Short mmCIF file of C-alpha atoms and ligand atoms in Angstrom, two decimals:
data_model
loop_
_atom_site.label_atom_id
_atom_site.label_comp_id
_atom_site.label_asym_id
_atom_site.label_seq_id
_atom_site.Cartn_x
_atom_site.Cartn_y
_atom_site.Cartn_z
CA UNK A 1 96.46 -59.23 55.61
CA UNK A 2 93.72 -61.69 54.71
CA UNK A 3 94.16 -63.76 51.59
CA UNK A 4 91.25 -64.96 49.46
CA UNK A 5 92.39 -67.99 47.50
CA UNK A 6 90.02 -69.08 44.73
CA UNK A 7 90.57 -72.60 43.39
CA UNK A 8 89.40 -73.88 40.02
CA UNK A 9 89.67 -73.44 36.28
CA UNK A 10 90.16 -70.21 34.37
CA UNK A 11 89.60 -70.50 30.60
CA UNK A 12 90.27 -68.46 27.50
CA UNK A 13 87.03 -66.74 26.51
CA UNK A 14 86.36 -65.91 22.87
CA UNK A 15 83.46 -63.48 22.60
CA UNK A 16 81.95 -62.00 19.44
CA UNK A 17 82.52 -58.30 18.73
CA UNK A 18 80.11 -56.03 16.81
CA UNK A 19 82.66 -56.09 13.93
CA UNK A 20 82.14 -59.82 13.46
CA UNK A 21 85.53 -60.77 14.92
CA UNK A 22 86.26 -62.38 18.29
CA UNK A 23 87.82 -60.82 21.36
CA UNK A 24 89.99 -62.95 23.61
CA UNK A 25 89.51 -62.73 27.35
CA UNK A 26 89.84 -64.98 30.39
CA UNK A 27 87.05 -66.18 32.68
CA UNK A 28 85.70 -69.07 34.74
CA UNK A 29 83.41 -69.16 37.78
CA UNK A 30 85.91 -69.08 40.66
CA UNK A 31 88.24 -66.83 38.68
CA UNK A 32 85.42 -64.35 38.08
CA UNK A 33 84.88 -64.20 41.83
CA UNK A 34 88.61 -63.59 42.38
CA UNK A 35 88.59 -60.82 39.74
CA UNK A 36 85.63 -59.01 41.35
CA UNK A 37 86.97 -59.57 44.86
CA UNK A 38 90.21 -57.85 43.84
CA UNK A 39 88.19 -54.78 42.81
CA UNK A 40 86.15 -54.81 46.02
CA UNK A 41 88.66 -55.86 48.62
CA UNK A 42 90.82 -52.74 48.88
CA UNK A 43 94.26 -52.80 50.47
CA UNK A 44 93.27 -55.22 53.22
CA UNK A 45 92.60 -58.18 50.98
CA UNK A 46 95.06 -60.13 48.87
CA UNK A 47 93.40 -62.21 46.18
CA UNK A 48 95.10 -65.26 44.67
CA UNK A 49 94.06 -67.92 42.17
CA UNK A 50 95.11 -71.54 42.45
CA UNK A 51 94.96 -73.78 39.38
CA UNK A 52 97.16 -75.72 36.97
CA UNK A 53 98.12 -74.47 33.52
CA UNK A 54 100.49 -75.55 30.75
CA UNK A 55 103.88 -74.21 29.72
CA UNK A 56 102.61 -72.74 26.43
CA UNK A 57 101.96 -69.17 25.32
CA UNK A 58 98.20 -69.10 26.16
CA UNK A 59 99.00 -70.30 29.70
CA UNK A 60 101.58 -67.53 30.10
CA UNK A 61 99.09 -64.97 28.83
CA UNK A 62 96.51 -66.19 31.32
CA UNK A 63 98.98 -65.77 34.19
CA UNK A 64 99.81 -62.30 32.84
CA UNK A 65 96.11 -61.41 32.74
CA UNK A 66 95.75 -62.45 36.38
CA UNK A 67 98.74 -60.35 37.43
CA UNK A 68 97.41 -57.40 35.44
CA UNK A 69 94.12 -57.68 37.31
CA UNK A 70 95.93 -57.71 40.65
CA UNK A 71 95.22 -61.39 41.30
CA UNK A 72 98.26 -63.39 42.43
CA UNK A 73 98.62 -66.44 40.17
CA UNK A 74 99.35 -69.58 42.22
CA UNK A 75 99.61 -71.87 39.20
CA UNK A 76 101.13 -75.32 38.97
CA UNK A 77 102.78 -75.54 35.53
CA UNK A 78 102.36 -78.85 33.65
CA UNK A 79 104.91 -79.58 30.94
CA UNK A 80 103.24 -79.95 27.55
CA UNK A 81 99.88 -78.85 29.01
CA UNK A 82 97.53 -76.07 28.00
CA UNK A 83 94.43 -74.21 29.17
CA UNK A 84 90.75 -74.69 28.25
CA UNK A 85 88.77 -72.38 25.96
CA UNK A 86 85.15 -71.45 25.41
CA UNK A 87 83.47 -69.51 22.66
CA UNK A 88 80.30 -67.48 22.92
CA UNK A 89 77.91 -67.58 19.94
CA UNK A 90 75.19 -64.98 19.50
CA UNK A 91 72.11 -66.00 17.57
CA UNK A 92 69.01 -63.79 17.56
CA UNK A 93 70.29 -62.09 20.73
CA UNK A 94 70.66 -65.42 22.58
CA UNK A 95 74.07 -66.47 23.84
CA UNK A 96 75.25 -70.06 23.66
CA UNK A 97 78.56 -71.49 24.82
CA UNK A 98 80.89 -74.07 23.22
CA UNK A 99 83.69 -75.50 25.32
CA UNK A 100 87.11 -77.01 24.61
CA UNK A 101 88.31 -77.91 28.06
CA UNK A 102 88.84 -81.67 28.19
CA UNK A 103 92.61 -81.27 27.65
CA UNK A 104 92.99 -78.45 30.17
CA UNK A 105 95.81 -78.72 32.71
CA UNK A 106 93.35 -77.45 35.35
CA UNK A 107 92.04 -81.02 35.55
CA UNK A 108 95.30 -81.93 37.27
CA UNK A 109 95.19 -79.11 39.82
CA UNK A 110 94.99 -81.50 42.77
CA UNK A 111 97.90 -83.70 41.62
CA UNK A 112 100.77 -83.47 44.06
CA UNK A 113 98.81 -80.94 46.13
CA UNK A 114 99.50 -81.34 49.82
CA UNK A 115 99.21 -77.77 51.12
CA UNK A 116 97.24 -74.78 49.93
CA UNK A 117 98.90 -71.38 49.56
CA UNK A 118 96.54 -70.00 52.23
CA UNK A 119 96.18 -70.60 55.93
CA UNK A 120 94.77 -69.49 59.27
CA UNK A 121 92.47 -66.49 58.95
CA UNK A 122 92.38 -66.72 55.15
CA UNK A 123 89.42 -67.72 52.99
CA UNK A 124 89.51 -70.37 50.26
CA UNK A 125 86.77 -70.63 47.62
CA UNK A 126 86.04 -73.64 45.43
CA UNK A 127 82.95 -74.72 43.51
CA UNK A 128 81.01 -77.62 42.09
CA UNK A 129 82.69 -76.81 38.78
CA UNK A 130 86.12 -77.15 40.43
CA UNK A 131 84.99 -80.60 41.61
CA UNK A 132 83.44 -81.56 38.27
CA UNK A 133 86.60 -81.09 36.20
CA UNK A 134 88.76 -83.26 38.49
CA UNK A 135 89.27 -87.00 38.27
CA UNK A 136 87.93 -88.85 41.33
CA UNK A 137 91.33 -89.05 43.01
CA UNK A 138 91.72 -85.31 42.51
CA UNK A 139 88.34 -84.62 44.11
CA UNK A 140 89.32 -86.67 47.16
CA UNK A 141 92.73 -85.03 47.39
CA UNK A 142 91.33 -81.49 47.15
CA UNK A 143 88.74 -82.19 49.86
CA UNK A 144 91.39 -83.71 52.15
CA UNK A 145 93.70 -80.72 51.72
CA UNK A 146 90.82 -78.27 52.31
CA UNK A 147 89.67 -80.18 55.40
CA UNK A 148 93.19 -80.16 56.85
CA UNK A 149 93.62 -76.41 56.21
CA UNK A 150 90.18 -75.77 57.70
CA UNK A 151 91.21 -77.60 60.86
CA UNK A 152 94.13 -75.13 61.02
CA UNK A 153 91.85 -72.07 60.81
CA UNK A 154 91.28 -71.52 57.07
CA UNK A 155 87.67 -70.55 56.28
CA UNK A 156 86.36 -72.59 53.34
CA UNK A 157 83.67 -71.22 51.02
CA UNK A 158 81.84 -73.43 48.51
CA UNK A 159 79.51 -72.53 45.65
CA UNK A 160 77.83 -75.74 44.43
CA UNK A 161 77.35 -74.18 40.95
CA UNK A 162 75.45 -77.23 39.68
CA UNK A 163 76.35 -77.96 36.04
CA UNK A 164 74.91 -81.39 35.16
CA UNK A 165 76.60 -81.37 31.74
CA UNK A 166 80.02 -81.51 33.40
CA UNK A 167 79.15 -84.70 35.31
CA UNK A 168 78.66 -88.31 34.22
CA UNK A 169 75.23 -88.33 35.90
CA UNK A 170 73.03 -86.21 38.17
CA UNK A 171 73.63 -88.75 40.94
CA UNK A 172 77.41 -88.33 40.64
CA UNK A 173 77.03 -84.55 40.76
CA UNK A 174 74.82 -84.65 43.85
CA UNK A 175 77.17 -87.11 45.56
CA UNK A 176 80.31 -84.99 45.10
CA UNK A 177 78.58 -81.70 45.82
CA UNK A 178 77.36 -83.22 49.09
CA UNK A 179 80.89 -84.42 49.90
CA UNK A 180 82.28 -80.97 49.13
CA UNK A 181 79.65 -79.34 51.35
CA UNK A 182 81.11 -81.22 54.33
CA UNK A 183 84.31 -79.15 54.24
CA UNK A 184 82.55 -75.77 53.86
CA UNK A 185 82.13 -73.07 56.50
CA UNK A 186 80.36 -70.78 54.03
CA UNK A 187 77.97 -72.22 51.42
CA UNK A 188 76.76 -70.13 48.46
CA UNK A 189 74.06 -72.21 46.70
CA UNK A 190 71.52 -70.96 44.13
CA UNK A 191 68.05 -72.04 45.20
CA UNK A 192 66.54 -72.74 41.78
CA UNK A 193 69.35 -75.13 40.77
CA UNK A 194 69.38 -76.83 44.17
CA UNK A 195 65.61 -77.37 44.04
CA UNK A 196 65.95 -79.00 40.61
CA UNK A 197 68.59 -81.53 41.62
CA UNK A 198 68.15 -81.98 45.39
CA UNK A 199 64.37 -81.55 45.50
CA UNK A 200 64.45 -78.74 48.08
CA UNK A 201 60.91 -77.43 48.67
CA UNK A 202 62.05 -74.00 49.89
CA UNK A 203 65.10 -71.76 50.13
CA UNK A 204 65.21 -72.57 53.83
CA UNK A 205 65.36 -76.28 52.96
CA UNK A 206 68.39 -75.60 50.74
CA UNK A 207 70.05 -73.58 53.49
CA UNK A 208 69.24 -76.22 56.13
CA UNK A 209 70.82 -78.94 53.99
CA UNK A 210 74.14 -77.05 53.74
CA UNK A 211 73.98 -76.10 57.41
CA UNK A 212 73.45 -79.77 58.31
CA UNK A 213 76.57 -80.62 56.27
CA UNK A 214 78.52 -78.23 58.51
CA UNK A 215 78.32 -74.70 57.09
CA UNK A 216 77.93 -72.11 59.85
CA UNK A 217 76.90 -69.57 57.21
CA UNK A 218 74.72 -70.26 54.17
CA UNK A 219 73.68 -67.62 51.63
CA UNK A 220 71.02 -69.05 49.33
CA UNK A 221 70.79 -66.94 46.17
CA UNK A 222 67.51 -66.70 44.29
CA UNK A 223 67.93 -64.40 41.26
CA UNK A 224 65.85 -61.24 41.86
CA UNK A 225 64.23 -62.77 44.98
CA UNK A 226 65.64 -62.25 48.50
CA UNK A 227 68.86 -63.97 49.50
CA UNK A 228 68.28 -66.22 52.50
CA UNK A 229 71.11 -65.86 54.99
CA UNK A 230 71.28 -68.64 57.57
CA UNK A 231 73.92 -68.12 60.22
CA UNK A 232 74.14 -70.64 63.05
CA UNK A 233 70.39 -71.28 62.83
CA UNK A 234 69.28 -67.64 62.52
CA UNK A 235 67.58 -66.67 59.26
CA UNK A 236 67.66 -63.22 57.62
CA UNK A 237 66.24 -62.29 54.20
CA UNK A 238 68.24 -59.75 52.21
CA UNK A 239 66.47 -58.21 49.19
CA UNK A 240 68.48 -57.73 45.97
CA UNK A 241 68.54 -54.37 44.23
CA UNK A 242 65.71 -53.63 41.82
CA UNK A 243 67.07 -53.87 38.28
CA UNK A 244 64.71 -52.74 35.54
CA UNK A 245 66.80 -53.81 32.58
CA UNK A 246 68.62 -57.12 32.91
CA UNK A 247 71.05 -57.44 29.99
CA UNK A 248 73.12 -60.53 30.80
CA UNK A 249 73.12 -62.58 34.01
CA UNK A 250 76.50 -64.24 33.21
CA UNK A 251 78.65 -64.23 36.36
CA UNK A 252 75.92 -62.65 38.54
CA UNK A 253 76.40 -65.40 41.11
CA UNK A 254 80.21 -65.16 40.88
CA UNK A 255 80.09 -61.38 41.46
CA UNK A 256 77.67 -61.88 44.34
CA UNK A 257 80.14 -64.33 45.92
CA UNK A 258 82.92 -61.74 45.53
CA UNK A 259 80.86 -59.10 47.34
CA UNK A 260 80.08 -61.53 50.14
CA UNK A 261 83.60 -62.89 50.61
CA UNK A 262 85.34 -59.50 50.40
CA UNK A 263 82.91 -58.15 53.01
CA UNK A 264 83.38 -61.16 55.31
CA UNK A 265 87.16 -60.77 54.96
CA UNK A 266 86.73 -57.20 56.23
CA UNK A 267 84.81 -58.55 59.21
CA UNK A 268 81.38 -57.27 58.17
CA UNK A 269 78.30 -59.15 59.44
CA UNK A 270 76.68 -61.70 57.13
CA UNK A 271 73.61 -59.60 56.21
CA UNK A 272 75.84 -56.68 55.19
CA UNK A 273 78.00 -59.08 53.20
CA UNK A 274 74.89 -60.37 51.40
CA UNK A 275 73.82 -56.80 50.69
CA UNK A 276 77.20 -55.96 49.15
CA UNK A 277 76.89 -59.14 47.04
CA UNK A 278 73.49 -57.94 45.82
CA UNK A 279 74.76 -54.45 44.99
CA UNK A 280 77.69 -55.78 42.98
CA UNK A 281 75.68 -58.38 41.08
CA UNK A 282 72.94 -55.83 40.32
CA UNK A 283 75.54 -53.91 38.32
CA UNK A 284 76.84 -57.06 36.63
CA UNK A 285 73.42 -58.10 35.28
CA UNK A 286 73.03 -54.77 33.50
CA UNK A 287 76.20 -55.27 31.43
CA UNK A 288 77.28 -57.83 28.88
CA UNK A 289 80.07 -60.29 29.67
CA UNK A 290 81.48 -62.15 32.68
CA UNK A 291 83.96 -59.49 33.83
CA UNK A 292 82.51 -55.99 33.72
CA UNK A 293 83.70 -52.75 35.23
CA UNK A 294 82.07 -51.96 38.57
CA UNK A 295 81.10 -48.46 39.66
CA UNK A 296 82.53 -48.66 43.18
CA UNK A 297 81.03 -45.41 44.55
CA UNK A 298 77.72 -46.68 43.11
CA UNK A 299 77.85 -49.58 45.56
CA UNK A 300 79.07 -47.48 48.44
CA UNK A 301 82.79 -48.29 48.24
CA UNK A 302 85.68 -45.88 47.65
CA UNK A 303 86.85 -45.78 44.00
P1 ADP B 401 73.50 -67.69 39.95
O1 ADP B 401 74.11 -66.86 38.84
O2 ADP B 401 74.53 -68.32 40.84
O3 ADP B 401 72.39 -68.60 39.54
P2 ADP B 401 71.46 -65.86 40.84
O4 ADP B 401 70.84 -65.86 39.50
O5 ADP B 401 70.64 -66.29 41.98
O6 ADP B 401 72.84 -66.64 40.92
O7 ADP B 401 71.97 -64.36 41.08
C1 ADP B 401 72.93 -64.03 42.03
C2 ADP B 401 72.63 -62.67 42.58
O8 ADP B 401 72.59 -61.71 41.52
C3 ADP B 401 71.26 -62.56 43.24
O9 ADP B 401 71.32 -62.94 44.60
C4 ADP B 401 70.95 -61.10 43.07
O10 ADP B 401 71.54 -60.35 44.11
C5 ADP B 401 71.60 -60.75 41.75
N1 ADP B 401 70.61 -60.84 40.67
C6 ADP B 401 70.43 -61.83 39.77
N2 ADP B 401 69.40 -61.56 38.94
C7 ADP B 401 68.93 -60.36 39.32
C8 ADP B 401 67.86 -59.51 38.87
N3 ADP B 401 67.08 -59.87 37.85
N4 ADP B 401 67.67 -58.35 39.52
C9 ADP B 401 68.45 -57.97 40.56
N5 ADP B 401 69.46 -58.72 41.04
C10 ADP B 401 69.69 -59.89 40.43
#
């Protein structure tokens, strides 16, 4: 069985309810991908989440949530530690996010890490957000461990997920994202963000940059515009689904990644993997929230 191991930070999510109270959930970019991949992967795919949490009640609830969703928690437990939290505010229909994550144990996820709980034939996913939350030594350690596992046959997927607010400077972000790209077999950048911070003049330029760093497969996302798939120098454009009413694009990219990685794990060709990513994310943008129920027959998968 193939294992998809997502690596990063899952947080408590507090989201407003119509009653004026808050509902507690759990989310975070790489975790969202794991959650969707579990739904999409069927019996053939095991999905696991690697992070660090505390030894308190919220940390235990987070691990319980993962188990309940069918995601295997691979969590280092830090004594006295806790997990991060974010709160969604709704004002005039616009969502804004406040974060309390500076004390999160996830920042220590690379401490003492010398082997990943995944190996030959498996897929590991990490992101620019995973890199951003780590101290410098942690970033180096994670990249070393990923590079070593990759040399042993692990496929490494990387979503740059550029979030300048999480970094000390744009230059620091671009530096570490470029370092991370060097260990990736599969790169999942979003063109608009990449153009803003790396100055790419086209989607192909974004894809070429990740291919030059070593990715044999790049899928450059572009919102409602075609996904550019670049595999070993060959380009294919895959059109997203037409969505007439976009409600909330939160986690669209994460759900897309889940479609892609679960399809690649099943051995599907890259263009079909991109198409599954588009079909999943097209459903996600029509519903509110990061983790939404997917109509599996609606995307051509068994329920
Ligand atoms: P990110 O959330 O990483 O910035 P994008 O906004 O590019 O990613 O969206 C990821 C994927 O979600 C797209 O490739 C597309 O398949 C789907 N998607 C996003 N916005 C739309 C939309 N308005 N209509 C249809 N599909 C969309």
